[in-house]
Structure formats: C-alpha cells, structure tokens
Amino acid sequence: MPQFINDPTLPKPTFPGSHMVVDDHYVFISGLTIADIVEDDPLTGDVAKETHRIMRELERMLRQEELEWRDVVRVDIHLKNLGDIARFDSVYAEFFEAGQYPARTCTESPKLCGGASVEITLMASRRRLTAARGTPQPDADTGPE
C-alpha cells in the first residue's frame, strides 16, 4: 500500500499532490524547483546553482528512505531554457557514478513555478534495500525464451 508523504522541511504543496509517494518497490519524488525549497536566497536564475541545491535536497529526501543516488532509475528534467543543458549536465553528472546514469527525459519548459530555471522529478528503486534486508525477490525476467 503506498504512503503519501509531505516533507515537513518543505512548504506544503499548493497543488493536489504529495512530495513523495513510497511503496515496497519504488520511491517517487515530485518535481522540485528552487522555489519549493525554503531559503533566504533562492538562487533563481543560475541554472548551475539551482541544480546543485535541488540535487542536494533530493539526496536528503532519498536518504530519508534509506536510498542513494545509485538507486535512482528515472529522472525527468524541465529546463526553462534548453540552451542551459550543458551547465545543468555539468552539475547533474557529479551526483552519479560515471556510466551509471538513470534513464531520463529533459524538456524545455519556459514557465516553471516561482521563476525557477530547473525542475527535477525522480523515481528510485527499493530493490537493493529490500534485497539487503533479506526479503525474497522475484526471479529476474530475462526476456523471451
């Protein structure tokens, strides 16, 4: 049964949704922008600084669920200006082991909440954590026989 979680360190969502939805297999974290993070200096307008701060916040949220970046299997990114992708990627790549990047989608979205330059949504698998706890795992599907 999924749990619907609102992080007490973040402002309550102004939309009908939750910060995180967690079940036995996955953790889904709603899109996060710099405008969603309580700070005196929101860093709005600098895609590299926004990305770094958002990734740190996502990392904190993953740790609440005993997960790490290596557990992330999918990321959706919205950039205000797709021309900023190289600056975004230079920060984003620092959080993952080289060659172990999650599947991702990146789109240009010129009207992000709060005037943000970037929004990041992610999905993480709990399989490694579940396996470490000794919970039986289904056999891997190796495709058609």
GROMACS .gro file of N, CA and C in nm:
model
  435
    1MET      N    1   0.085  -0.117   0.000
    1MET     CA    2   0.000   0.000   0.000
    1MET      C    3   0.089   0.124   0.000
    2PRO      N    4   0.071   0.213  -0.094
    2PRO     CA    5   0.156   0.332  -0.100
    2PRO      C    6   0.133   0.425   0.019
    3GLN      N    7   0.241   0.494   0.055
    3GLN     CA    8   0.235   0.600   0.156
    3GLN      C    9   0.251   0.732   0.082
    4PHE      N   10   0.173   0.831   0.120
    4PHE     CA   11   0.177   0.963   0.060
    4PHE      C   12   0.238   1.057   0.163
    5ILE      N   13   0.356   1.111   0.131
    5ILE     CA   14   0.436   1.183   0.230
    5ILE      C   15   0.460   1.327   0.186
    6ASN      N   16   0.438   1.420   0.277
    6ASN     CA   17   0.479   1.558   0.258
    6ASN      C   18   0.593   1.586   0.355
    7ASP      N   19   0.706   1.627   0.300
    7ASP     CA   20   0.825   1.655   0.379
    7ASP      C   21   0.801   1.777   0.466
    8PRO      N   22   0.818   1.765   0.599
    8PRO     CA   23   0.791   1.878   0.687
    8PRO      C   24   0.890   1.994   0.672
    9THR      N   25   1.004   1.971   0.605
    9THR     CA   26   1.100   2.080   0.586
    9THR      C   27   1.072   2.161   0.460
   10LEU      N   28   0.978   2.116   0.379
   10LEU     CA   29   0.940   2.188   0.258
   10LEU      C   30   0.802   2.248   0.275
   11PRO      N   31   0.775   2.358   0.205
   11PRO     CA   32   0.639   2.413   0.211
   11PRO      C   33   0.538   2.309   0.162
   12LYS      N   34   0.422   2.308   0.224
   12LYS     CA   35   0.317   2.215   0.182
   12LYS      C   36   0.281   2.244   0.036
   13PRO      N   37   0.263   2.141  -0.046
   13PRO     CA   38   0.229   2.164  -0.187
   13PRO      C   39   0.102   2.248  -0.201
   14THR      N   40   0.105   2.340  -0.296
   14THR     CA   41  -0.011   2.424  -0.323
   14THR      C   42  -0.101   2.359  -0.428
   15PHE      N   43  -0.061   2.243  -0.474
   15PHE     CA   44  -0.136   2.167  -0.574
   15PHE      C   45  -0.185   2.038  -0.508
   16PRO      N   46  -0.281   1.969  -0.566
   16PRO     CA   47  -0.325   1.842  -0.508
   16PRO      C   48  -0.224   1.731  -0.538
   17GLY      N   49  -0.125   1.717  -0.454
   17GLY     CA   50  -0.021   1.617  -0.473
   17GLY      C   51   0.063   1.603  -0.347
   18SER      N   52   0.156   1.510  -0.348
   18SER     CA   53   0.245   1.484  -0.235
   18SER      C   54   0.389   1.504  -0.278
   19HIS      N   55   0.476   1.536  -0.183
   19HIS     CA   56   0.619   1.546  -0.214
   19HIS      C   57   0.674   1.410  -0.257
   20MET      N   58   0.631   1.304  -0.186
   20MET     CA   59   0.680   1.170  -0.216
   20MET      C   60   0.566   1.070  -0.205
   21VAL      N   61   0.574   0.967  -0.288
   21VAL     CA   62   0.488   0.851  -0.276
   21VAL      C   63   0.582   0.731  -0.269
   22VAL      N   64   0.563   0.650  -0.166
   22VAL     CA   65   0.655   0.541  -0.136
   22VAL      C   66   0.575   0.411  -0.126
   23ASP      N   67   0.628   0.305  -0.189
   23ASP     CA   68   0.572   0.172  -0.168
   23ASP      C   69   0.688   0.076  -0.146
   24ASP      N   70   0.660  -0.053  -0.148
   24ASP     CA   71   0.764  -0.152  -0.120
   24ASP      C   72   0.871  -0.158  -0.229
   25HIS      N   73   0.841  -0.109  -0.348
   25HIS     CA   74   0.932  -0.123  -0.461
   25HIS      C   75   0.996   0.007  -0.508
   26TYR      N   76   0.925   0.118  -0.494
   26TYR     CA   77   0.973   0.244  -0.552
   26TYR      C   78   0.947   0.363  -0.459
   27VAL      N   79   1.026   0.468  -0.483
   27VAL     CA   80   1.005   0.599  -0.423
   27VAL      C   81   0.992   0.697  -0.539
   28PHE      N   82   0.883   0.770  -0.541
   28PHE     CA   83   0.858   0.872  -0.642
   28PHE      C   84   0.866   1.007  -0.573
   29ILE      N   85   0.948   1.098  -0.624
   29ILE     CA   86   0.959   1.232  -0.567
   29ILE      C   87   0.908   1.330  -0.671
   30SER      N   88   0.810   1.412  -0.630
   30SER     CA   89   0.751   1.511  -0.719
   30SER      C   90   0.854   1.612  -0.765
   31GLY      N   91   0.824   1.677  -0.876
   31GLY     CA   92   0.911   1.780  -0.929
   31GLY      C   93   0.948   1.883  -0.824
   32LEU      N   94   1.076   1.913  -0.816
   32LEU     CA   95   1.128   2.006  -0.716
   32LEU      C   96   1.199   2.119  -0.788
   33THR      N   97   1.166   2.242  -0.751
   33THR     CA   98   1.234   2.361  -0.802
   33THR      C   99   1.294   2.436  -0.685
   34ILE      N  100   1.377   2.531  -0.716
   34ILE     CA  101   1.438   2.613  -0.612
   34ILE      C  102   1.330   2.689  -0.535
   35ALA      N  103   1.220   2.721  -0.602
   35ALA     CA  104   1.110   2.792  -0.537
   35ALA      C  105   1.040   2.705  -0.432
   36ASP      N  106   1.059   2.573  -0.439
   36ASP     CA  107   0.998   2.481  -0.343
   36ASP      C  108   1.079   2.467  -0.215
   37ILE      N  109   1.202   2.516  -0.218
   37ILE     CA  110   1.293   2.500  -0.105
   37ILE      C  111   1.295   2.629  -0.024
   38VAL      N  112   1.277   2.617   0.106
   38VAL     CA  113   1.276   2.735   0.192
   38VAL      C  114   1.419   2.785   0.209
   39GLU      N  115   1.447   2.902   0.156
   39GLU     CA  116   1.578   2.966   0.165
   39GLU      C  117   1.561   3.116   0.164
   40ASP      N  118   1.657   3.187   0.222
   40ASP     CA  119   1.655   3.333   0.216
   40ASP      C  120   1.695   3.381   0.077
   41ASP      N  121   1.794   3.314   0.015
   41ASP     CA  122   1.842   3.348  -0.118
   41ASP      C  123   1.805   3.235  -0.213
   42PRO      N  124   1.699   3.249  -0.289
   42PRO     CA  125   1.652   3.137  -0.370
   42PRO      C  126   1.739   3.101  -0.491
   43LEU      N  127   1.842   3.176  -0.523
   43LEU     CA  128   1.935   3.144  -0.632
   43LEU      C  129   1.869   3.144  -0.770
   44THR      N  130   1.747   3.191  -0.780
   44THR     CA  131   1.675   3.186  -0.906
   44THR      C  132   1.752   3.257  -1.016
   45GLY      N  133   1.761   3.189  -1.131
   45GLY     CA  134   1.826   3.248  -1.247
   45GLY      C  135   1.960   3.187  -1.280
   46ASP      N  136   2.022   3.115  -1.188
   46ASP     CA  137   2.150   3.050  -1.214
   46ASP      C  138   2.126   2.899  -1.217
   47VAL      N  139   2.119   2.843  -1.337
   47VAL     CA  140   2.081   2.703  -1.352
   47VAL      C  141   2.177   2.610  -1.279
   48ALA      N  142   2.306   2.640  -1.277
   48ALA     CA  143   2.402   2.552  -1.209
   48ALA      C  144   2.379   2.554  -1.058
   49LYS      N  145   2.362   2.671  -1.000
   49LYS     CA  146   2.339   2.680  -0.856
   49LYS      C  147   2.206   2.620  -0.817
   50GLU      N  148   2.103   2.645  -0.897
   50GLU     CA  149   1.972   2.585  -0.870
   50GLU      C  150   1.981   2.433  -0.875
   51THR      N  151   2.047   2.381  -0.977
   51THR     CA  152   2.059   2.236  -0.994
   51THR      C  153   2.130   2.175  -0.874
   52HIS      N  154   2.240   2.235  -0.832
   52HIS     CA  155   2.315   2.182  -0.719
   52HIS      C  156   2.229   2.178  -0.593
   53ARG      N  157   2.158   2.285  -0.565
   53ARG     CA  158   2.075   2.292  -0.444
   53ARG      C  159   1.960   2.192  -0.451
   54ILE      N  160   1.897   2.180  -0.566
   54ILE     CA  161   1.786   2.085  -0.581
   54ILE      C  162   1.836   1.942  -0.567
   55MET      N  163   1.949   1.911  -0.627
   55MET     CA  164   2.004   1.775  -0.617
   55MET      C  165   2.039   1.741  -0.473
   56ARG      N  166   2.090   1.837  -0.396
   56ARG     CA  167   2.119   1.813  -0.254
   56ARG      C  168   1.990   1.787  -0.176
   57GLU      N  169   1.885   1.859  -0.210
   57GLU     CA  170   1.756   1.839  -0.143
   57GLU      C  171   1.698   1.702  -0.180
   58LEU      N  172   1.708   1.663  -0.305
   58LEU     CA  173   1.663   1.531  -0.347
   58LEU      C  174   1.744   1.421  -0.277
   59GLU      N  175   1.872   1.443  -0.263
   59GLU     CA  176   1.958   1.348  -0.193
   59GLU      C  177   1.913   1.330  -0.048
   60ARG      N  178   1.879   1.440   0.017
   60ARG     CA  179   1.829   1.434   0.155
   60ARG      C  180   1.700   1.353   0.161
   61MET      N  181   1.612   1.375   0.065
   61MET     CA  182   1.485   1.303   0.062
   61MET      C  183   1.507   1.154   0.036
   62LEU      N  184   1.600   1.120  -0.052
   62LEU     CA  185   1.634   0.980  -0.076
   62LEU      C  186   1.685   0.914   0.052
   63ARG      N  187   1.772   0.984   0.122
   63ARG     CA  188   1.829   0.929   0.246
   63ARG      C  189   1.721   0.903   0.351
   64GLN      N  190   1.616   0.985   0.352
   64GLN     CA  191   1.505   0.960   0.445
   64GLN      C  192   1.446   0.822   0.422
   65GLU      N  193   1.455   0.775   0.301
   65GLU     CA  194   1.402   0.643   0.264
   65GLU      C  195   1.513   0.539   0.256
   66GLU      N  196   1.630   0.571   0.310
   66GLU     CA  197   1.747   0.483   0.312
   66GLU      C  198   1.796   0.449   0.171
   67LEU      N  199   1.783   0.542   0.079
   67LEU     CA  200   1.826   0.523  -0.058
   67LEU      C  201   1.940   0.618  -0.092
   68GLU      N  202   2.006   0.588  -0.205
   68GLU     CA  203   2.119   0.667  -0.253
   68GLU      C  204   2.097   0.699  -0.401
   69TRP      N  205   2.186   0.780  -0.458
   69TRP     CA  206   2.176   0.812  -0.599
   69TRP      C  207   2.181   0.688  -0.687
   70ARG      N  208   2.255   0.586  -0.646
   70ARG     CA  209   2.265   0.464  -0.728
   70ARG      C  210   2.131   0.390  -0.737
   71ASP      N  211   2.035   0.425  -0.652
   71ASP     CA  212   1.903   0.363  -0.655
   71ASP      C  213   1.807   0.434  -0.750
   72VAL      N  214   1.846   0.550  -0.799
   72VAL     CA  215   1.760   0.629  -0.888
   72VAL      C  216   1.759   0.564  -1.026
   73VAL      N  217   1.639   0.536  -1.077
   73VAL     CA  218   1.626   0.468  -1.205
   73VAL      C  219   1.570   0.557  -1.316
   74ARG      N  220   1.507   0.668  -1.278
   74ARG     CA  221   1.449   0.759  -1.378
   74ARG      C  222   1.448   0.901  -1.324
   75VAL      N  223   1.479   0.996  -1.413
   75VAL     CA  224   1.477   1.138  -1.379
   75VAL      C  225   1.409   1.213  -1.492
   76ASP      N  226   1.320   1.304  -1.457
   76ASP     CA  227   1.259   1.396  -1.554
   76ASP      C  228   1.306   1.536  -1.520
   77ILE      N  229   1.355   1.606  -1.621
   77ILE     CA  230   1.410   1.739  -1.602
   77ILE      C  231   1.336   1.836  -1.692
   78HIS      N  232   1.302   1.950  -1.635
   78HIS     CA  233   1.242   2.060  -1.711
   78HIS      C  234   1.335   2.179  -1.696
   79LEU      N  235   1.385   2.228  -1.807
   79LEU     CA  236   1.471   2.347  -1.807
   79LEU      C  237   1.394   2.464  -1.866
   80LYS      N  238   1.406   2.579  -1.802
   80LYS     CA  239   1.343   2.699  -1.855
   80LYS      C  240   1.398   2.729  -1.994
   81ASN      N  241   1.528   2.705  -2.011
   81ASN     CA  242   1.595   2.729  -2.138
   81ASN      C  243   1.681   2.608  -2.171
   82LEU      N  244   1.646   2.535  -2.274
   82LEU     CA  245   1.721   2.414  -2.311
   82LEU      C  246   1.866   2.447  -2.347
   83GLY      N  247   1.893   2.572  -2.376
   83GLY     CA  248   2.030   2.615  -2.402
   83GLY      C  249   2.119   2.603  -2.279
   84ASP      N  250   2.059   2.585  -2.161
   84ASP     CA  251   2.135   2.570  -2.036
   84ASP      C  252   2.172   2.425  -2.007
   85ILE      N  253   2.144   2.334  -2.100
   85ILE     CA  254   2.162   2.191  -2.070
   85ILE      C  255   2.307   2.156  -2.036
   86ALA      N  256   2.404   2.217  -2.099
   86ALA     CA  257   2.544   2.184  -2.068
   86ALA      C  258   2.578   2.225  -1.925
   87ARG      N  259   2.531   2.341  -1.881
   87ARG     CA  260   2.555   2.385  -1.743
   87ARG      C  261   2.482   2.295  -1.646
   88PHE      N  262   2.360   2.256  -1.680
   88PHE     CA  263   2.284   2.163  -1.597
   88PHE      C  264   2.359   2.030  -1.586
   89ASP      N  265   2.397   1.973  -1.701
   89ASP     CA  266   2.462   1.842  -1.703
   89ASP      C  267   2.593   1.840  -1.625
   90SER      N  268   2.667   1.950  -1.625
   90SER     CA  269   2.795   1.951  -1.554
   90SER      C  270   2.775   1.934  -1.404
   91VAL      N  271   2.664   1.984  -1.351
   91VAL     CA  272   2.634   1.967  -1.208
   91VAL      C  273   2.567   1.831  -1.185
   92TYR      N  274   2.468   1.799  -1.264
   92TYR     CA  275   2.391   1.675  -1.251
   92TYR      C  276   2.482   1.552  -1.249
   93ALA      N  277   2.577   1.547  -1.340
   93ALA     CA  278   2.665   1.431  -1.354
   93ALA      C  279   2.748   1.405  -1.228
   94GLU      N  280   2.776   1.507  -1.149
   94GLU     CA  281   2.855   1.492  -1.026
   94GLU      C  282   2.788   1.400  -0.923
   95PHE      N  283   2.659   1.383  -0.931
   95PHE     CA  284   2.585   1.308  -0.830
   95PHE      C  285   2.576   1.158  -0.860
   96PHE      N  286   2.618   1.118  -0.978
   96PHE     CA  287   2.609   0.978  -1.018
   96PHE      C  288   2.747   0.923  -1.051
   97GLU      N  289   2.760   0.792  -1.036
   97GLU     CA  290   2.883   0.726  -1.077
   97GLU      C  291   2.887   0.725  -1.230
   98ALA      N  292   3.001   0.758  -1.287
   98ALA     CA  293   3.015   0.762  -1.433
   98ALA      C  294   2.967   0.631  -1.494
   99GLY      N  295   2.885   0.642  -1.597
   99GLY     CA  296   2.833   0.526  -1.665
   99GLY      C  297   2.715   0.459  -1.597
  100GLN      N  298   2.673   0.510  -1.482
  100GLN     CA  299   2.561   0.453  -1.406
  100GLN      C  300   2.448   0.556  -1.392
  101TYR      N  301   2.416   0.620  -1.503
  101TYR     CA  302   2.315   0.725  -1.501
  101TYR      C  303   2.176   0.665  -1.520
  102PRO      N  304   2.076   0.722  -1.451
  102PRO     CA  305   1.939   0.673  -1.469
  102PRO      C  306   1.884   0.713  -1.606
  103ALA      N  307   1.777   0.646  -1.647
  103ALA     CA  308   1.704   0.688  -1.766
  103ALA      C  309   1.652   0.829  -1.739
  104ARG      N  310   1.645   0.911  -1.844
  104ARG     CA  311   1.600   1.048  -1.818
  104ARG      C  312   1.533   1.110  -1.939
  105THR      N  313   1.453   1.210  -1.910
  105THR     CA  314   1.391   1.294  -2.011
  105THR      C  315   1.423   1.437  -1.974
  106CYS      N  316   1.454   1.519  -2.074
  106CYS     CA  317   1.481   1.660  -2.048
  106CYS      C  318   1.405   1.741  -2.151
  107THR      N  319   1.322   1.834  -2.104
  107THR     CA  320   1.243   1.917  -2.194
  107THR      C  321   1.258   2.064  -2.157
  108GLU      N  322   1.229   2.148  -2.252
  108GLU     CA  323   1.226   2.292  -2.225
  108GLU      C  324   1.085   2.328  -2.178
  109SER      N  325   1.080   2.394  -2.063
  109SER     CA  326   0.954   2.437  -2.003
  109SER      C  327   0.972   2.582  -1.959
  110PRO      N  328   0.937   2.677  -2.042
  110PRO     CA  329   0.970   2.817  -2.014
  110PRO      C  330   0.895   2.881  -1.897
  111LYS      N  331   0.795   2.816  -1.843
  111LYS     CA  332   0.718   2.877  -1.733
  111LYS      C  333   0.716   2.786  -1.611
  112LEU      N  334   0.831   2.769  -1.546
  112LEU     CA  335   0.838   2.689  -1.424
  112LEU      C  336   0.792   2.771  -1.305
  113CYS      N  337   0.742   2.704  -1.202
  113CYS     CA  338   0.693   2.772  -1.082
  113CYS      C  339   0.800   2.860  -1.019
  114GLY      N  340   0.757   2.975  -0.974
  114GLY     CA  341   0.845   3.066  -0.900
  114GLY      C  342   0.959   3.124  -0.981
  115GLY      N  343   0.950   3.119  -1.113
  115GLY     CA  344   1.056   3.173  -1.197
  115GLY      C  345   1.182   3.088  -1.198
  116ALA      N  346   1.170   2.962  -1.156
  116ALA     CA  347   1.285   2.872  -1.149
  116ALA      C  348   1.341   2.843  -1.288
  117SER      N  349   1.467   2.803  -1.291
  117SER     CA  350   1.534   2.767  -1.416
  117SER      C  351   1.531   2.617  -1.442
  118VAL      N  352   1.507   2.539  -1.336
  118VAL     CA  353   1.510   2.393  -1.350
  118VAL      C  354   1.412   2.329  -1.252
  119GLU      N  355   1.350   2.219  -1.296
  119GLU     CA  356   1.266   2.135  -1.210
  119GLU      C  357   1.310   1.990  -1.232
  120ILE      N  358   1.325   1.916  -1.122
  120ILE     CA  359   1.371   1.777  -1.130
  120ILE      C  360   1.275   1.686  -1.056
  121THR      N  361   1.233   1.580  -1.122
  121THR     CA  362   1.147   1.476  -1.068
  121THR      C  363   1.224   1.345  -1.075
  122LEU      N  364   1.208   1.258  -0.975
  122LEU     CA  365   1.280   1.131  -0.986
  122LEU      C  366   1.202   1.014  -0.931
  123MET      N  367   1.250   0.897  -0.971
  123MET     CA  368   1.195   0.769  -0.927
  123MET      C  369   1.313   0.681  -0.889
  124ALA      N  370   1.306   0.621  -0.771
  124ALA     CA  371   1.414   0.534  -0.722
  124ALA      C  372   1.358   0.396  -0.689
  125SER      N  373   1.440   0.297  -0.710
  125SER     CA  374   1.403   0.159  -0.682
  125SER      C  375   1.449   0.119  -0.542
  126ARG      N  376   1.364   0.048  -0.471
  126ARG     CA  377   1.398  -0.001  -0.339
  126ARG      C  378   1.452  -0.144  -0.344
  127ARG      N  379   1.477  -0.199  -0.461
  127ARG     CA  380   1.519  -0.340  -0.477
  127ARG      C  381   1.647  -0.371  -0.400
  128ARG      N  382   1.749  -0.284  -0.410
  128ARG     CA  383   1.876  -0.308  -0.341
  128ARG      C  384   1.853  -0.312  -0.191
  129LEU      N  385   1.775  -0.218  -0.141
  129LEU     CA  386   1.745  -0.210   0.001
  129LEU      C  387   1.665  -0.332   0.046
  130THR      N  388   1.564  -0.370  -0.032
  130THR     CA  389   1.481  -0.485   0.001
  130THR      C  390   1.565  -0.613   0.000
  131ALA      N  391   1.653  -0.627  -0.099
  131ALA     CA  392   1.739  -0.746  -0.108
  131ALA      C  393   1.835  -0.751   0.011
  132ALA      N  394   1.887  -0.636   0.052
  132ALA     CA  395   1.980  -0.632   0.166
  132ALA      C  396   1.911  -0.673   0.295
  133ARG      N  397   1.782  -0.650   0.304
  133ARG     CA  398   1.706  -0.688   0.424
  133ARG      C  399   1.664  -0.833   0.421
  134GLY      N  400   1.694  -0.903   0.311
  134GLY     CA  401   1.663  -1.045   0.303
  134GLY      C  402   1.523  -1.077   0.257
  135THR      N  403   1.451  -0.980   0.205
  135THR     CA  404   1.318  -1.005   0.154
  135THR      C  405   1.331  -1.079   0.020
  136PRO      N  406   1.261  -1.186   0.003
  136PRO     CA  407   1.271  -1.259  -0.124
  136PRO      C  408   1.237  -1.169  -0.243
  137GLN      N  409   1.317  -1.181  -0.348
  137GLN     CA  410   1.295  -1.104  -0.470
  137GLN      C  411   1.245  -1.196  -0.580
  138PRO      N  412   1.159  -1.147  -0.666
  138PRO     CA  413   1.114  -1.230  -0.779
  138PRO      C  414   1.232  -1.256  -0.871
  139ASP      N  415   1.224  -1.370  -0.944
  139ASP     CA  416   1.328  -1.401  -1.041
  139ASP      C  417   1.333  -1.291  -1.147
  140ALA      N  418   1.453  -1.260  -1.191
  140ALA     CA  419   1.469  -1.159  -1.295
  140ALA      C  420   1.411  -1.208  -1.426
  141ASP      N  421   1.341  -1.121  -1.495
  141ASP     CA  422   1.288  -1.155  -1.626
  141ASP      C  423   1.399  -1.131  -1.727
  142THR      N  424   1.440  -1.236  -1.793
  142THR     CA  425   1.548  -1.225  -1.890
  142THR      C  426   1.497  -1.210  -2.033
  143GLY      N  427   1.369  -1.187  -2.047
  143GLY     CA  428   1.313  -1.164  -2.180
  143GLY      C  429   1.257  -1.292  -2.239
  144PRO      N  430   1.222  -1.286  -2.367
  144PRO     CA  431   1.164  -1.403  -2.433
  144PRO      C  432   1.262  -1.519  -2.437
  145GLU      N  433   1.208  -1.636  -2.428
  145GLU     CA  434   1.294  -1.756  -2.427
  145GLU      C  435   1.315  -1.809  -2.563
   0.00000   0.00000   0.00000
